[in-house]
mmCIF file of C-alpha atoms in Angstrom:
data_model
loop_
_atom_site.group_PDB
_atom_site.id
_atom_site.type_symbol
_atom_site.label_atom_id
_atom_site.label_comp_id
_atom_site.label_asym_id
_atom_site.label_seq_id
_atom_site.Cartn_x
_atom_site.Cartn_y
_atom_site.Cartn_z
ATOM 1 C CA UNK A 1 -1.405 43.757 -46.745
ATOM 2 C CA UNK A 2 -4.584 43.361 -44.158
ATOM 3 C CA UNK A 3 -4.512 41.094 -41.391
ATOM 4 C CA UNK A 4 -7.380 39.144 -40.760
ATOM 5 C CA UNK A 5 -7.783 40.256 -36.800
ATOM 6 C CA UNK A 6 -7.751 36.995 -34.216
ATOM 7 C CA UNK A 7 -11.138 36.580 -32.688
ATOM 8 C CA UNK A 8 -10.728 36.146 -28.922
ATOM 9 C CA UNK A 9 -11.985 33.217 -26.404
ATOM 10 C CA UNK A 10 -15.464 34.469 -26.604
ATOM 11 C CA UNK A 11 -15.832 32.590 -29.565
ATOM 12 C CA UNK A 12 -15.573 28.871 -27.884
ATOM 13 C CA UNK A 13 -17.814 30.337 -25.243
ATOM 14 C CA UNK A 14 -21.623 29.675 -25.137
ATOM 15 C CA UNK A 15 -24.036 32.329 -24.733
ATOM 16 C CA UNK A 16 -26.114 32.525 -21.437
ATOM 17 C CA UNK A 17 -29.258 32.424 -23.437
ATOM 18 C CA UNK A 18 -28.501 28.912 -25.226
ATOM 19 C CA UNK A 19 -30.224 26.727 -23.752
ATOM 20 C CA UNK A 20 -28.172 23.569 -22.333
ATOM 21 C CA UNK A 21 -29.126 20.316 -23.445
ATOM 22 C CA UNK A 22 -30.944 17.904 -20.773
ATOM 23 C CA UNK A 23 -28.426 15.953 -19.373
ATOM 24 C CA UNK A 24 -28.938 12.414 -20.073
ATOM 25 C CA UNK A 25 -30.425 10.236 -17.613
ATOM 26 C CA UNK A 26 -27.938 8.462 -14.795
ATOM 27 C CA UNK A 27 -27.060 5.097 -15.480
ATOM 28 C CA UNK A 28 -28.631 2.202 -13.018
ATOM 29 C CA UNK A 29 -26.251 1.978 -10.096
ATOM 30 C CA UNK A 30 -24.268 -1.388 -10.733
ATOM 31 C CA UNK A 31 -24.829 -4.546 -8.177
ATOM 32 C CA UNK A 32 -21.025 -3.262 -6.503
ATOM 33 C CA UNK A 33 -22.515 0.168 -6.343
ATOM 34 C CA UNK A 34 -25.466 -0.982 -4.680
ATOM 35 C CA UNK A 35 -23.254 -3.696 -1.949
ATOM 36 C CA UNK A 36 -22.628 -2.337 1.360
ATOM 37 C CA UNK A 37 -19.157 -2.891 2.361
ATOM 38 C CA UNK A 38 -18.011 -5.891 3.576
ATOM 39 C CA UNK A 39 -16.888 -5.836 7.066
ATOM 40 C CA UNK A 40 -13.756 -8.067 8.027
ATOM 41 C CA UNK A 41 -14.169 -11.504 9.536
ATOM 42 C CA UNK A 42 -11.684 -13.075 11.310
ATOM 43 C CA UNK A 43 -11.926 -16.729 9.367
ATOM 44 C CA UNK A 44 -8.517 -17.680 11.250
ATOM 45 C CA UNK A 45 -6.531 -16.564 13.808
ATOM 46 C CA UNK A 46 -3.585 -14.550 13.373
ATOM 47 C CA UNK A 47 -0.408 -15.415 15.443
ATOM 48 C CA UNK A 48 0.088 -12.435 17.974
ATOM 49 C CA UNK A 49 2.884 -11.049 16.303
ATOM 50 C CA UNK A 50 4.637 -7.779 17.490
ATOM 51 C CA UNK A 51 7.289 -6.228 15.337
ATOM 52 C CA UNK A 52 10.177 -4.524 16.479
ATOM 53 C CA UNK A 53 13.496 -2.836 15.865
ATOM 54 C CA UNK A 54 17.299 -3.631 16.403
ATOM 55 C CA UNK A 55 19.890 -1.309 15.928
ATOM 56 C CA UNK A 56 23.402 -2.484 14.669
ATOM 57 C CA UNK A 57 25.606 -0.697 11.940
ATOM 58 C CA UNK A 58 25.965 -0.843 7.881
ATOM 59 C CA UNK A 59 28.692 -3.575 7.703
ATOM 60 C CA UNK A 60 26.880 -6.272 10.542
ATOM 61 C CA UNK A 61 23.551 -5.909 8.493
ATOM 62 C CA UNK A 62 25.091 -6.053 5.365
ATOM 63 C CA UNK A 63 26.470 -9.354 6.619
ATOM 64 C CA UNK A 64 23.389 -10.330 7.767
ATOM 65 C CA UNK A 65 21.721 -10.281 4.584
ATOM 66 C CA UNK A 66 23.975 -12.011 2.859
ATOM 67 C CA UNK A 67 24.066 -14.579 5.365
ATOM 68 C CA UNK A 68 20.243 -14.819 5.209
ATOM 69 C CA UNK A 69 20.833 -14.394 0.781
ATOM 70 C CA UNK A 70 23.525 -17.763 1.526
ATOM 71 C CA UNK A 71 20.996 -19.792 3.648
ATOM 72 C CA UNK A 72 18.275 -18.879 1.256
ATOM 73 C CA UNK A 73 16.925 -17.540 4.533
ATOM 74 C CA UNK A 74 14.853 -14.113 5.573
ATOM 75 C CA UNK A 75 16.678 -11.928 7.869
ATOM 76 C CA UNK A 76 13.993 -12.005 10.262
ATOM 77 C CA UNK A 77 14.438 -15.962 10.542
ATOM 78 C CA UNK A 78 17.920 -15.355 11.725
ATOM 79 C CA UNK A 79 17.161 -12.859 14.154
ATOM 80 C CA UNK A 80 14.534 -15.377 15.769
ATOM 81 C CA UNK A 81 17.644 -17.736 15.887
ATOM 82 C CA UNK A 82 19.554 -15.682 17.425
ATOM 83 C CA UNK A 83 17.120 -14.669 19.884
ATOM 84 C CA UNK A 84 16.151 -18.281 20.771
ATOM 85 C CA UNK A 85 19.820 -18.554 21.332
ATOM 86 C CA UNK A 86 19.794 -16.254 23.889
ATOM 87 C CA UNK A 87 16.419 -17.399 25.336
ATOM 88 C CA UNK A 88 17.998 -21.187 25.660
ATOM 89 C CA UNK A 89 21.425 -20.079 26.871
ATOM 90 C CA UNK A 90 19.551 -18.636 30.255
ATOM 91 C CA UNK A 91 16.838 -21.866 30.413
ATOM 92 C CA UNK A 92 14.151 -19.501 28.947
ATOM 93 C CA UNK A 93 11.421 -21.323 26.321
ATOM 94 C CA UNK A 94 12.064 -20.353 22.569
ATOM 95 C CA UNK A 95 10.195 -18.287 20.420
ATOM 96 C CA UNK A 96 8.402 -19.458 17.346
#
């Protein structure tokens, strides 16, 4: 019994000397297309914030959190506590 033999990937090919069809014309460029970017106005101004980091270990932050999770606080509103503490304890003006 004959096998029909496989052609190979030449077949999904096209020939050199097809021509291609024109491609079709580009679509009009829509209106956000067309926008230059916005640049960024300052409508209000920011509080000068700087962020920063504090070291402690696994168990005092895991208490922290769910200190802050019990107050229905963020932890970063308990660290400003805290610091404020600190600040008032030595006659220094709080933080916000």
């Amino acid at each position: 019994m004959a096998t029909k033999k496989r052609g190979g990937l030449s077949q999904f090919t096209v020939p050199k000397s097809d021509a291609k069809p024109d491609p079709a014309p580009a679509a009009e460029p829509t209106e956000a297309e067309t926008q230059k970017p916005r640049k960024k106005t300052e409508t209000a101004k920011k509080p000068d914030i700087v962020r920063t980091t504090v070291g402690m270990n696994r168990d005092a932050l895991k208490a922290l959190k769910y200190l802050a999770t019990d107050e229905d606080v963020s932890v970063n509103a308990l660290l400003v506590e805290g610091v404020n503490l600190v600040f008032r304890s030595r006659g220094k003006p709080e933080i916000g």
